[in-house]
PDB file of C-alpha atoms in Angstrom:
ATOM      1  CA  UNK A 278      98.437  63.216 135.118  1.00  0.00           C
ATOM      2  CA  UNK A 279      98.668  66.636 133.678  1.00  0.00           C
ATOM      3  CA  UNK A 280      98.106  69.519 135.678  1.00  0.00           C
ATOM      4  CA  UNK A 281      96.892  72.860 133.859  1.00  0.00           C
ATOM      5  CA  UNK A 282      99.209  75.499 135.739  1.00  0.00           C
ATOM      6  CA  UNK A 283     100.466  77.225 132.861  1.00  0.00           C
ATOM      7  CA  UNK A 284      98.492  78.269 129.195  1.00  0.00           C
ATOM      8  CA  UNK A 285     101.444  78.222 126.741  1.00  0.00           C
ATOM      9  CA  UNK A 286     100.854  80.304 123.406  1.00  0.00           C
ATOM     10  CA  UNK A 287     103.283  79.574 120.693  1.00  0.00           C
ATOM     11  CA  UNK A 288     103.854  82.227 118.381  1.00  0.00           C
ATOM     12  CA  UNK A 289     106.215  82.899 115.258  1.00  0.00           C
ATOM     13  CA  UNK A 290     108.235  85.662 114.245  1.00  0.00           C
ATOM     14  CA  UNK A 291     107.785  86.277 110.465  1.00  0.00           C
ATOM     15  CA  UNK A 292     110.053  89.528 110.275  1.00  0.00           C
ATOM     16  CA  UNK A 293     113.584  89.694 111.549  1.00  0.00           C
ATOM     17  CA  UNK A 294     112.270  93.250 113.560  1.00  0.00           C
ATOM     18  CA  UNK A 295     110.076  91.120 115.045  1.00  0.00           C
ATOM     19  CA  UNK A 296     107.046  93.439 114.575  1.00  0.00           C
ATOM     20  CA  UNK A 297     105.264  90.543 112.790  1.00  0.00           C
ATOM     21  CA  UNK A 298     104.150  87.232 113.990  1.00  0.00           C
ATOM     22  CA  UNK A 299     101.391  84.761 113.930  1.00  0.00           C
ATOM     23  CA  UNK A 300      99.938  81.714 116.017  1.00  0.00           C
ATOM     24  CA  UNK A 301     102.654  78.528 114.958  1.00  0.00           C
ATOM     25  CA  UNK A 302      99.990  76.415 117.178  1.00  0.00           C
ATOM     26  CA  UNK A 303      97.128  76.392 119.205  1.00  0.00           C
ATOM     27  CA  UNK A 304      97.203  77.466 123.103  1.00  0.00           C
ATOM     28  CA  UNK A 305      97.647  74.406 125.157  1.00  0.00           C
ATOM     29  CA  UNK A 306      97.704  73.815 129.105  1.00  0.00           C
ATOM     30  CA  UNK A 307     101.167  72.868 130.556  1.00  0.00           C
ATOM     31  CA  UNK A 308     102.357  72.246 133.805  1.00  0.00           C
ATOM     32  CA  UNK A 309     104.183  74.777 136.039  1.00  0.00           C
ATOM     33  CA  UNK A 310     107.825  72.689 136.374  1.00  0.00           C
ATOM     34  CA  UNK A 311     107.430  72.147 132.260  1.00  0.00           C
ATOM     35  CA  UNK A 312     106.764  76.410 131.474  1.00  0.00           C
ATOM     36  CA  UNK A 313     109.436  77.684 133.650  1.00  0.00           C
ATOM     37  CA  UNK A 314     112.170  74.042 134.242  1.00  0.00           C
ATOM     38  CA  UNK A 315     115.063  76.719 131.851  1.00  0.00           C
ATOM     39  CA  UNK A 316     113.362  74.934 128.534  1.00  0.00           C
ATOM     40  CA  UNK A 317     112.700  78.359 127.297  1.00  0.00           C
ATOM     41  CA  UNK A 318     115.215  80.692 127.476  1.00  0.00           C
ATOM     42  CA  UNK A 319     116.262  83.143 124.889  1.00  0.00           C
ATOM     43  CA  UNK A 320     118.680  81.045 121.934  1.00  0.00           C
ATOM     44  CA  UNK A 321     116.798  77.405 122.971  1.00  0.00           C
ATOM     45  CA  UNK A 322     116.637  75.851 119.871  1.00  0.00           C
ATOM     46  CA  UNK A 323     113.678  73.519 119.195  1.00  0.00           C
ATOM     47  CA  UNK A 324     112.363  71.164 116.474  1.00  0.00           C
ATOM     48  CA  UNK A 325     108.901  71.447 116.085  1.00  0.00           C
ATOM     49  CA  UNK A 326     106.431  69.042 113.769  1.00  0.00           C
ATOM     50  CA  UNK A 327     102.957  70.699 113.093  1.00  0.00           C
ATOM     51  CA  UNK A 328     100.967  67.870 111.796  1.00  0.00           C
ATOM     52  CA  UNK A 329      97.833  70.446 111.000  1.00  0.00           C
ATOM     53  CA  UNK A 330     100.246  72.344 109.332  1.00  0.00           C
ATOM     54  CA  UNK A 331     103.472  70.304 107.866  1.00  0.00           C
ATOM     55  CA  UNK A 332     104.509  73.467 105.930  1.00  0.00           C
ATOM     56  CA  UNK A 333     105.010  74.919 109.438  1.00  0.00           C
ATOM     57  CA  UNK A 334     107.200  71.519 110.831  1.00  0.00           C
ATOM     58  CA  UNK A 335     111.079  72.578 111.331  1.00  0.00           C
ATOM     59  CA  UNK A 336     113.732  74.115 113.099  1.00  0.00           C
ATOM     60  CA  UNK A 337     112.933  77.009 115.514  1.00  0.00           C
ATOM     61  CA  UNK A 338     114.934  79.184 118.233  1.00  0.00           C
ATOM     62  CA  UNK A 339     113.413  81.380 121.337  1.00  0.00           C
ATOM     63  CA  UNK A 340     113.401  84.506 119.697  1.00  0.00           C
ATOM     64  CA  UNK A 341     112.678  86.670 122.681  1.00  0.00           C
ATOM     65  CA  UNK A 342     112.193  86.494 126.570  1.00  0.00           C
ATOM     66  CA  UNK A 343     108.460  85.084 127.063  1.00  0.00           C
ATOM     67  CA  UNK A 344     105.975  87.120 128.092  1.00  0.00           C
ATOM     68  CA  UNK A 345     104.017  86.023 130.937  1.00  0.00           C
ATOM     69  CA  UNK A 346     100.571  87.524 131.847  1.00  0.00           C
ATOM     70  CA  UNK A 347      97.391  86.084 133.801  1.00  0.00           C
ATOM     71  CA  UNK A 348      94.241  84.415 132.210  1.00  0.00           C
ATOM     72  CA  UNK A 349      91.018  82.418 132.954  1.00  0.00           C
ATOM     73  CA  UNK A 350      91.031  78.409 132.731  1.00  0.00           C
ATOM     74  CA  UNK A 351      87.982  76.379 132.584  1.00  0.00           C
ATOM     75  CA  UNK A 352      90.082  74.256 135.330  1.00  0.00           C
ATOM     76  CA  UNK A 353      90.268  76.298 138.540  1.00  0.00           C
ATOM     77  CA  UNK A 354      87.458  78.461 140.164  1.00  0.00           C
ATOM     78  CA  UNK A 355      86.618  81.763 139.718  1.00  0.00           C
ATOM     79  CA  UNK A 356      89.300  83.567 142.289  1.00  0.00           C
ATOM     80  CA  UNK A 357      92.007  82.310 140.795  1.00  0.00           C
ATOM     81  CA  UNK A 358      94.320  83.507 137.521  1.00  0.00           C
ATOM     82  CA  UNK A 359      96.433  81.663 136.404  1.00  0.00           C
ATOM     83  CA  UNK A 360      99.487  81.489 134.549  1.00  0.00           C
ATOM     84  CA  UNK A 361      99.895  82.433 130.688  1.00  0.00           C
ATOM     85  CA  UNK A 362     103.001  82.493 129.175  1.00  0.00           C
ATOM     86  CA  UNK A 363     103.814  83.450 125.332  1.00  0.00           C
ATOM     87  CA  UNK A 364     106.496  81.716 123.961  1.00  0.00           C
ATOM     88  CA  UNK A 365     108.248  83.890 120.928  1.00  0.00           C
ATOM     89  CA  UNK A 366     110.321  81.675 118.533  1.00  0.00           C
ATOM     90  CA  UNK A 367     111.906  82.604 114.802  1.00  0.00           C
ATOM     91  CA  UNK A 368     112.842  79.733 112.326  1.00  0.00           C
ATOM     92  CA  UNK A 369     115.979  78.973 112.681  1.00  0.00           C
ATOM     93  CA  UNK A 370     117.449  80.662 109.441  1.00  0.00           C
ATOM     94  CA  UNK A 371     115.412  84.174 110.551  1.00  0.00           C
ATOM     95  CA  UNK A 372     116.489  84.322 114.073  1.00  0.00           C
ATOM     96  CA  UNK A 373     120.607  84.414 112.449  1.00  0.00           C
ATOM     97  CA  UNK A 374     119.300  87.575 110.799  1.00  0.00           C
ATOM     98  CA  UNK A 375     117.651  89.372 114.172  1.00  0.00           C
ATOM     99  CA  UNK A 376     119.551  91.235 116.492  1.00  0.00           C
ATOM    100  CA  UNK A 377     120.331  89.807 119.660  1.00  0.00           C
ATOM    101  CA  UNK A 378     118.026  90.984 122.698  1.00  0.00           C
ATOM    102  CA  UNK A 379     120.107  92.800 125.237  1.00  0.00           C
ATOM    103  CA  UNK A 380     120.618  91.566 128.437  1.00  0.00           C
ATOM    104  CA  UNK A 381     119.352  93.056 131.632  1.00  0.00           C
ATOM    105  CA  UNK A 382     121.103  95.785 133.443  1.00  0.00           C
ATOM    106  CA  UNK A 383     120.167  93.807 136.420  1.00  0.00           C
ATOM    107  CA  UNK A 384     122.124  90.526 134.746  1.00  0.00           C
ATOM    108  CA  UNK A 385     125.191  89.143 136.419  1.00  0.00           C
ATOM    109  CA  UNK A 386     126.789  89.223 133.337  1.00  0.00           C
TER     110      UNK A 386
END
């Protein structure tokens, strides 16, 4: 059974200077091992099929390091925030055209 840890919000880059983006599909619950397992990290590629929208269906890449914030959930009480996390992503023919994001100085690399 599902457990809603996590509120994922997918969004799009439209621009390669990634200043413009919309909603590719609606905010959905996910659990905590799913949000954070290494699923989502910066280059992931993913295909995605939009059934609302088929124009939207296709071949997208993590565009940028998610942003994670807190939020309210109809699940938990009242003293609790949990998790959101907004997941950037760029079809895949956009994100060859955006620079790459550079890595932490903190990065072992």
């Amino acid at each position: 059974m599902l457990k809603p840890e996590v509120r994922l919000l997918t969004m799009v880059y439209e621009t390669a200077d990634r200043q413009t983006y919309r909603e590719l599909m609606p905010p959905h619950w996910v659990e905590m091992d799913y949000a954070f397992g290494g699923r989502f990290e910066y280059g992931a590629v993913f295909q995605i099929e939009c059934r609302e929208k088929p124009e939207d269906s296709g071949t997208y890449v993590v565009a940028n390091l998610p942003f994670l914030s807190s939020t309210r959930s109809p699940f938990v009480d009242g003293n609790s925030s949990p998790m959101q996390m907004t997941l950037y992503l760029a079809r895949e023919e956009l994100f060859a055209q955006m620079s790459a994001i550079a890595p932490s100085p903190d990065s072992p690399e």
